[in-house]
XYZ file of C-alpha atoms in Angstrom:
490
model
C 34.152 240.893 42.368
C 34.186 239.428 45.848
C 31.618 237.697 48.037
C 31.423 240.883 50.157
C 28.073 242.571 49.684
C 27.585 246.096 48.446
C 26.052 246.985 51.804
C 29.213 245.981 53.616
C 31.300 247.955 51.122
C 29.133 251.023 51.747
C 29.045 250.792 55.526
C 32.570 249.555 56.191
C 33.355 246.809 58.690
C 30.060 246.249 60.501
C 31.873 244.132 63.087
C 33.367 247.305 64.602
C 29.890 248.684 65.241
C 28.627 245.453 66.751
C 31.726 245.028 68.898
C 31.363 248.580 70.223
C 27.699 248.024 71.070
C 28.569 244.825 72.941
C 31.259 246.589 74.989
C 28.802 249.372 75.870
C 26.133 246.804 76.771
C 28.400 244.923 79.197
C 29.877 248.175 80.595
C 26.405 249.515 81.353
C 25.384 246.191 82.888
C 28.455 246.394 85.131
C 27.468 249.915 86.204
C 30.727 251.500 85.013
C 31.249 254.865 83.310
C 33.697 255.353 80.461
C 36.077 257.032 82.904
C 35.879 254.155 85.396
C 36.397 251.426 82.789
C 39.176 253.416 81.134
C 41.037 253.718 84.444
C 40.802 249.950 84.966
C 42.156 249.022 81.512
C 44.607 251.883 81.098
C 43.058 253.947 78.276
C 41.362 257.307 78.191
C 37.552 257.610 78.133
C 37.701 259.303 74.721
C 39.464 256.254 73.271
C 36.855 253.941 74.742
C 34.107 256.164 73.316
C 35.595 255.821 69.828
C 35.686 252.045 70.249
C 32.090 251.875 71.476
C 30.960 254.009 68.517
C 32.645 251.637 66.080
C 35.159 254.258 64.925
C 38.278 252.550 66.215
C 39.299 248.893 66.317
C 40.761 247.850 69.674
C 43.798 245.612 69.998
C 43.189 242.066 71.145
C 45.039 242.681 74.404
C 42.728 245.608 75.210
C 39.643 243.521 74.439
C 40.909 240.811 76.775
C 41.403 243.395 79.541
C 37.923 244.853 78.969
C 36.376 241.367 79.108
C 38.054 240.685 82.461
C 36.932 243.966 83.998
C 33.358 243.515 82.756
C 33.202 239.929 84.043
C 32.507 238.442 80.631
C 34.436 236.513 77.976
C 36.384 237.583 74.932
C 34.048 235.430 72.821
C 31.078 237.408 74.124
C 32.661 240.694 73.038
C 33.595 239.289 69.615
C 30.159 237.835 68.860
C 28.749 239.085 65.556
C 25.231 239.572 66.956
C 23.873 242.754 68.496
C 23.593 242.383 72.300
C 19.920 243.454 72.402
C 17.061 244.683 70.228
C 17.807 248.357 70.919
C 21.433 247.960 69.858
C 20.372 246.162 66.669
C 18.226 249.152 65.693
C 21.025 251.600 66.558
C 23.473 249.683 64.347
C 21.011 249.508 61.473
C 20.307 253.254 61.658
C 24.002 254.151 61.751
C 24.669 251.927 58.751
C 21.713 253.305 56.816
C 22.813 256.911 57.361
C 26.169 256.063 55.770
C 24.561 254.400 52.749
C 24.555 255.963 49.289
C 20.755 256.201 49.122
C 20.574 258.396 52.216
C 23.699 260.499 51.643
C 22.460 261.308 48.135
C 19.500 263.127 49.713
C 21.832 265.639 51.379
C 20.008 265.365 54.711
C 21.812 265.747 58.050
C 22.927 262.696 59.989
C 21.416 261.967 63.413
C 24.512 261.683 65.587
C 23.017 261.282 69.058
C 21.357 257.940 68.297
C 21.401 256.992 71.988
C 19.217 260.012 72.758
C 16.307 258.663 70.708
C 13.391 256.832 72.274
C 12.864 253.222 71.260
C 9.752 254.164 69.276
C 11.529 256.968 67.390
C 14.497 254.735 66.635
C 12.283 251.939 65.316
C 10.316 254.413 63.196
C 13.477 255.850 61.618
C 14.818 252.389 60.845
C 11.496 251.503 59.214
C 11.707 254.614 57.018
C 15.245 253.699 55.919
C 14.154 250.161 55.080
C 11.370 251.542 52.899
C 13.792 253.956 51.225
C 16.091 251.064 50.361
C 13.175 248.928 49.150
C 11.981 251.680 46.814
C 15.504 252.281 45.552
C 15.761 248.585 44.688
C 12.431 248.643 42.870
C 13.383 251.745 40.908
C 16.673 250.236 39.801
C 15.129 246.962 38.616
C 14.379 248.194 35.108
C 15.254 246.446 31.839
C 17.938 249.059 31.217
C 19.461 248.488 34.650
C 19.430 244.723 34.133
C 21.156 245.037 30.771
C 23.803 247.334 32.210
C 24.391 244.962 35.117
C 24.686 241.937 32.840
C 27.072 243.798 30.543
C 29.235 244.906 33.452
C 29.472 241.348 34.761
C 30.287 239.988 31.287
C 33.108 242.518 30.840
C 34.452 241.688 34.297
C 34.475 237.964 33.565
C 36.203 238.584 30.242
C 38.991 240.403 32.081
C 39.234 237.412 34.426
C 39.178 234.915 31.512
C 36.014 233.545 33.153
C 38.151 232.187 35.992
C 37.602 233.021 39.697
C 40.477 231.549 41.737
C 39.006 232.388 45.160
C 35.868 230.365 44.471
C 37.942 227.554 42.927
C 39.951 227.286 46.145
C 36.851 227.271 48.347
C 35.188 224.574 46.248
C 38.344 222.438 46.079
C 38.891 222.548 49.841
C 35.265 221.785 50.664
C 35.025 218.838 48.269
C 38.344 217.446 49.521
C 36.978 217.684 53.082
C 34.271 215.157 52.159
C 36.647 212.938 50.182
C 35.744 213.923 46.630
C 38.433 214.882 44.112
C 37.275 213.502 40.753
C 34.463 211.832 38.823
C 30.731 212.310 39.148
C 29.597 213.691 42.511
C 27.114 211.417 44.274
C 23.995 212.683 46.021
C 25.366 211.177 49.227
C 28.496 213.349 48.938
C 26.326 216.430 48.531
C 24.348 215.497 51.646
C 27.544 214.936 53.662
C 28.894 218.345 52.626
C 25.601 219.970 53.586
C 25.771 218.311 57.014
C 29.326 219.584 57.524
C 28.007 223.119 56.941
C 25.128 222.642 59.366
C 22.355 221.883 56.859
C 19.955 219.026 56.203
C 18.646 218.527 52.661
C 14.874 218.073 52.519
C 12.988 217.285 49.319
C 9.470 218.682 48.967
C 6.911 218.956 46.198
C 5.370 222.289 47.206
C 8.182 224.817 46.770
C 6.849 228.267 45.810
C 6.664 228.547 42.029
C 9.380 231.199 41.702
C 11.989 229.418 43.809
C 14.512 226.700 42.963
C 15.348 226.100 46.616
C 14.732 227.718 50.006
C 17.143 227.733 52.940
C 15.783 227.852 56.483
C 18.729 229.442 58.308
C 17.068 229.156 61.716
C 16.589 225.391 61.541
C 19.473 224.500 59.203
C 17.342 223.121 56.386
C 17.668 223.376 52.607
C 14.408 222.595 50.790
C 14.787 221.189 47.272
C 12.333 219.900 44.646
C 11.806 216.129 44.434
C 13.162 215.932 40.870
C 15.625 217.833 38.720
C 14.306 220.971 37.068
C 14.272 220.758 33.252
C 17.537 221.850 31.707
C 19.238 222.375 35.085
C 22.271 220.703 36.591
C 20.055 218.517 38.733
C 19.497 218.406 42.442
C 23.229 218.303 43.189
C 23.794 221.710 41.594
C 20.747 223.219 43.292
C 22.039 222.061 46.667
C 25.527 223.416 45.976
C 24.056 226.749 44.904
C 22.022 226.997 48.106
C 25.074 226.185 50.237
C 27.167 228.683 48.289
C 25.352 231.671 49.770
C 26.683 230.728 53.222
C 30.131 229.629 52.015
C 30.617 232.885 50.095
C 29.302 235.076 52.901
C 26.403 236.578 50.968
C 23.956 239.041 52.476
C 20.523 239.841 50.988
C 21.306 241.706 47.740
C 21.070 245.486 47.981
C 20.493 245.907 44.244
C 19.561 243.970 41.138
C 23.200 244.154 40.035
C 24.309 242.517 43.267
C 21.607 239.869 42.858
C 23.044 239.001 39.428
C 26.571 238.979 40.840
C 25.581 236.574 43.597
C 23.817 234.323 41.093
C 26.972 234.167 38.970
C 29.035 233.277 42.042
C 26.755 230.481 43.260
C 26.566 228.992 39.768
C 30.362 229.114 39.516
C 30.716 227.507 42.947
C 28.326 224.690 42.017
C 30.219 223.979 38.792
C 33.543 223.991 40.631
C 32.153 221.446 43.127
C 30.683 219.207 40.444
C 33.852 219.426 38.325
C 36.816 220.079 40.662
C 39.532 222.197 39.103
C 42.510 219.833 39.364
C 40.708 216.762 38.029
C 38.914 218.696 35.301
C 42.083 220.479 34.179
C 43.979 217.180 34.003
C 41.165 215.609 31.985
C 41.185 218.524 29.521
C 44.979 218.671 29.267
C 45.121 214.967 28.422
C 42.422 215.422 25.793
C 44.300 218.372 24.291
C 47.513 216.337 24.156
C 45.572 213.723 22.174
C 43.999 216.471 20.008
C 40.647 215.130 21.117
C 38.984 217.878 23.152
C 35.198 217.432 23.219
C 32.548 218.983 25.422
C 30.490 215.793 25.357
C 33.392 213.805 26.857
C 33.755 216.319 29.684
C 30.001 216.134 30.265
C 30.010 212.337 30.485
C 33.146 212.116 32.651
C 31.620 214.227 35.407
C 27.933 213.382 34.983
C 26.654 216.901 34.321
C 24.557 218.568 31.640
C 26.048 219.647 28.340
C 25.592 223.301 29.254
C 27.353 222.831 32.596
C 30.275 221.117 30.869
C 30.501 223.793 28.179
C 30.480 226.612 30.692
C 33.000 224.843 32.933
C 35.257 224.414 29.913
C 35.309 228.190 29.450
C 36.270 228.623 33.141
C 39.431 226.572 32.700
C 40.339 226.792 28.994
C 42.421 229.954 29.152
C 43.994 229.239 32.568
C 44.955 225.606 31.935
C 44.887 225.097 28.152
C 46.079 228.505 26.915
C 43.009 228.751 24.672
C 40.810 231.773 24.037
C 37.224 230.614 23.669
C 33.591 231.639 23.376
C 30.330 230.205 24.669
C 26.689 231.098 24.129
C 23.198 229.763 24.601
C 20.538 230.738 22.061
C 16.923 229.754 21.540
C 15.512 228.279 18.346
C 14.950 231.780 16.943
C 18.572 232.765 17.534
C 17.969 235.041 20.528
C 20.934 235.037 22.881
C 20.195 234.065 26.467
C 23.777 234.332 27.701
C 27.239 234.515 26.239
C 30.954 234.834 26.985
C 34.035 235.359 24.847
C 37.668 236.312 25.132
C 38.496 235.473 21.502
C 36.837 238.512 19.880
C 33.800 236.691 18.481
C 31.646 239.557 17.098
C 28.507 239.142 19.196
C 25.536 241.328 18.283
C 25.006 243.930 21.021
C 22.620 246.817 21.630
C 23.570 250.447 22.260
C 24.392 249.670 25.906
C 26.693 246.791 24.957
C 24.250 244.129 26.132
C 23.929 240.905 24.145
C 20.975 239.317 25.989
C 18.002 239.124 23.625
C 20.052 239.996 20.544
C 19.738 237.661 17.558
C 22.847 235.834 16.382
C 23.611 235.435 12.704
C 21.626 232.657 11.062
C 24.915 231.286 9.673
C 26.539 230.669 13.078
C 26.601 227.070 14.342
C 24.252 227.956 17.195
C 21.523 228.403 14.570
C 22.496 226.165 11.649
C 22.588 223.249 14.093
C 18.786 223.382 14.348
C 18.543 222.263 10.715
C 20.020 218.854 11.486
C 17.720 215.883 11.849
C 20.117 214.044 14.160
C 20.492 216.278 17.212
C 21.859 213.675 19.649
C 25.529 214.386 18.907
C 27.584 217.546 18.681
C 27.529 219.549 15.470
C 30.753 221.072 14.116
C 31.187 224.025 11.785
C 33.677 226.638 10.579
C 32.331 230.161 10.195
C 34.086 232.994 8.369
C 33.359 236.333 10.106
C 34.697 239.899 9.811
C 36.918 239.065 12.825
C 38.331 235.903 11.262
C 37.350 232.264 10.992
C 35.961 230.417 14.013
C 35.421 226.719 14.634
C 32.358 225.858 16.716
C 30.776 222.839 18.332
C 27.066 223.051 19.084
C 24.585 220.804 20.866
C 20.826 221.171 20.486
C 18.555 220.633 23.484
C 14.802 220.819 24.023
C 12.877 221.907 27.119
C 9.475 220.837 25.834
C 7.017 223.668 26.413
C 9.913 226.098 26.932
C 11.313 225.343 23.482
C 14.549 224.209 21.889
C 17.929 225.800 22.501
C 21.540 225.455 21.425
C 24.727 225.349 23.514
C 27.763 226.438 21.523
C 31.478 226.619 22.266
C 34.161 227.718 19.864
C 37.712 228.857 19.183
C 39.581 230.655 16.441
C 40.620 228.655 13.384
C 44.209 228.011 14.504
C 43.048 226.387 17.752
C 40.599 223.987 16.108
C 43.461 221.468 15.757
C 43.021 220.468 19.403
C 39.361 219.433 19.053
C 37.417 216.461 17.835
C 35.364 217.567 14.841
C 38.072 219.792 13.378
C 37.859 217.781 10.147
C 34.294 218.927 9.423
C 33.615 220.150 5.892
C 30.721 222.358 6.999
C 31.668 225.997 6.451
C 29.565 229.145 6.293
C 30.178 232.841 5.752
C 28.785 235.497 8.076
C 29.184 239.219 7.398
C 27.045 240.350 10.358
C 26.551 243.012 11.640
C 26.079 243.939 7.975
C 22.298 243.744 7.631
C 22.670 242.358 4.123
C 24.123 239.190 5.635
C 20.953 237.616 7.005
C 18.613 240.308 8.320
C 17.167 241.441 5.006
C 15.213 239.243 2.592
C 16.609 238.729 -0.882
C 15.617 241.229 -3.557
C 13.434 238.590 -5.206
C 11.518 237.833 -2.004
C 11.124 241.504 -1.137
C 9.844 242.346 -4.601
C 7.369 239.478 -4.474
C 5.884 240.076 -1.008
C 6.672 243.565 0.276
C 3.415 245.407 0.913
C 1.383 242.220 0.578
C 2.049 240.600 3.947
C 0.799 241.519 7.427
C 1.675 239.038 10.177
C 0.128 238.874 13.624
C 3.292 238.856 15.695
C 3.644 236.648 18.740
C 4.200 238.735 21.883
C 6.919 237.152 23.969
C 5.930 236.983 27.627
C 9.188 238.502 28.870
C 8.553 241.749 26.985
C 5.690 242.733 29.281
C 7.005 241.078 32.431
C 8.405 243.505 34.994
C 11.807 242.726 36.350
C 11.598 240.961 39.700
C 11.918 243.116 42.815
C 11.895 242.508 46.544
C 14.422 241.295 49.080
C 15.264 238.381 46.801
C 14.324 239.362 43.230
C 11.600 237.211 41.746
C 10.514 235.654 45.049
C 7.219 236.423 46.773
C 8.244 236.947 50.409
C 4.786 236.094 51.759
C 4.653 232.827 49.821
C 8.166 231.907 50.970
C 7.471 232.656 54.642
C 4.204 230.715 54.567
C 6.104 227.756 53.089
C 8.735 227.923 55.846
C 6.067 228.151 58.529
C 4.332 225.080 57.147
C 7.540 223.023 57.099
C 9.350 224.290 60.200
C 9.832 221.673 62.942
C 7.536 221.831 65.961
C 9.085 223.609 68.950
């Protein structure tokens, strides 16, 4: 998984196309034919044609010679923007015709793009945009979302939940503003934003389905005036917004790519809030003292318990040589997200997805709800068909959104490194055997079977369509109206 978008993967290096268009633009402006320019720079007209069509990458020395003969600069030829509106449409059409959605139709490719009128070219580009939009909408089904989530989870398991490229980016950026350890201040976040060309602006009228909005034209990042419930706070939201630029993201071409980008920006934010070197040292010292605790990591870096737990899983295998698991579940046991590289037997559906599945009622992520004192971590050993696991769980509450649990754990032999290893709480789970906790006891079934008829609560997400659009879940009209209202006066 890399920050490169799926569109770039499909269309190849778009810079070649843009560079070729810019050479053609300046050649035409200079009134030179391919033959005339080729004679001046010492290459054949066929070679120049390949370069202008984006099918060959010129050497730097040739680009310098072309710039001199066309009375322009090397920087002008290397610019990543199309030289004019017509060229922008030509590039977009050429890219679209190479995309998987068009090639799958088996239709011929229009090769003489320059022979099209402006109106025809714009019409064709509009049709391709609509084709892509409909393809996105069709793919945003619950099944597609589950497959995408499962694919990402398997990928992160192979990586031990550790992404070194993003770690390096975050480390370098935070060092550039003087931060290496401890809680990140809001001032530090603002300074980093300024170094990337952004100003942070706090507003109270963000569209309901957005956490932040970035105005790329005016270099502004709009954030809510207060932390969203259960989130990392305004610092994380700002880091996530900046991450799209730092990681080179383009608008997602699919729901799967949207989920991939979301994972990357969340990872980047965590790596900024808890820099790798300082966090690893903190955890290694705690392990040496046999006193690892998620709550200590949380307090040392001033983040939420969930952020600390997830960050722990990023670094545990790389720096502590520990295989771990992490999950978030609601009060009914439904999994919202999860990770493991220690073989914890998560419940999964036929596609391998765990989101929405119900964890065993004997796991710590559910037994922890029975405690009256929920301010501290809860520790438990659980015997499962895959062995015995030690878990630490913290219960949180989002008010109207309900309670939830954040759970981290390791296999029995690794519990010796953690605070809470001396707990006497121990349960037995035989799930996925339905006799474990999914069936009522014989006595209860005999007493009530056939005599009960509940009116089941319909969860809102069951009937909610998956978000579609350029940025899934966001109403483009609402977003653009917001930007128009807040844009500076020209």
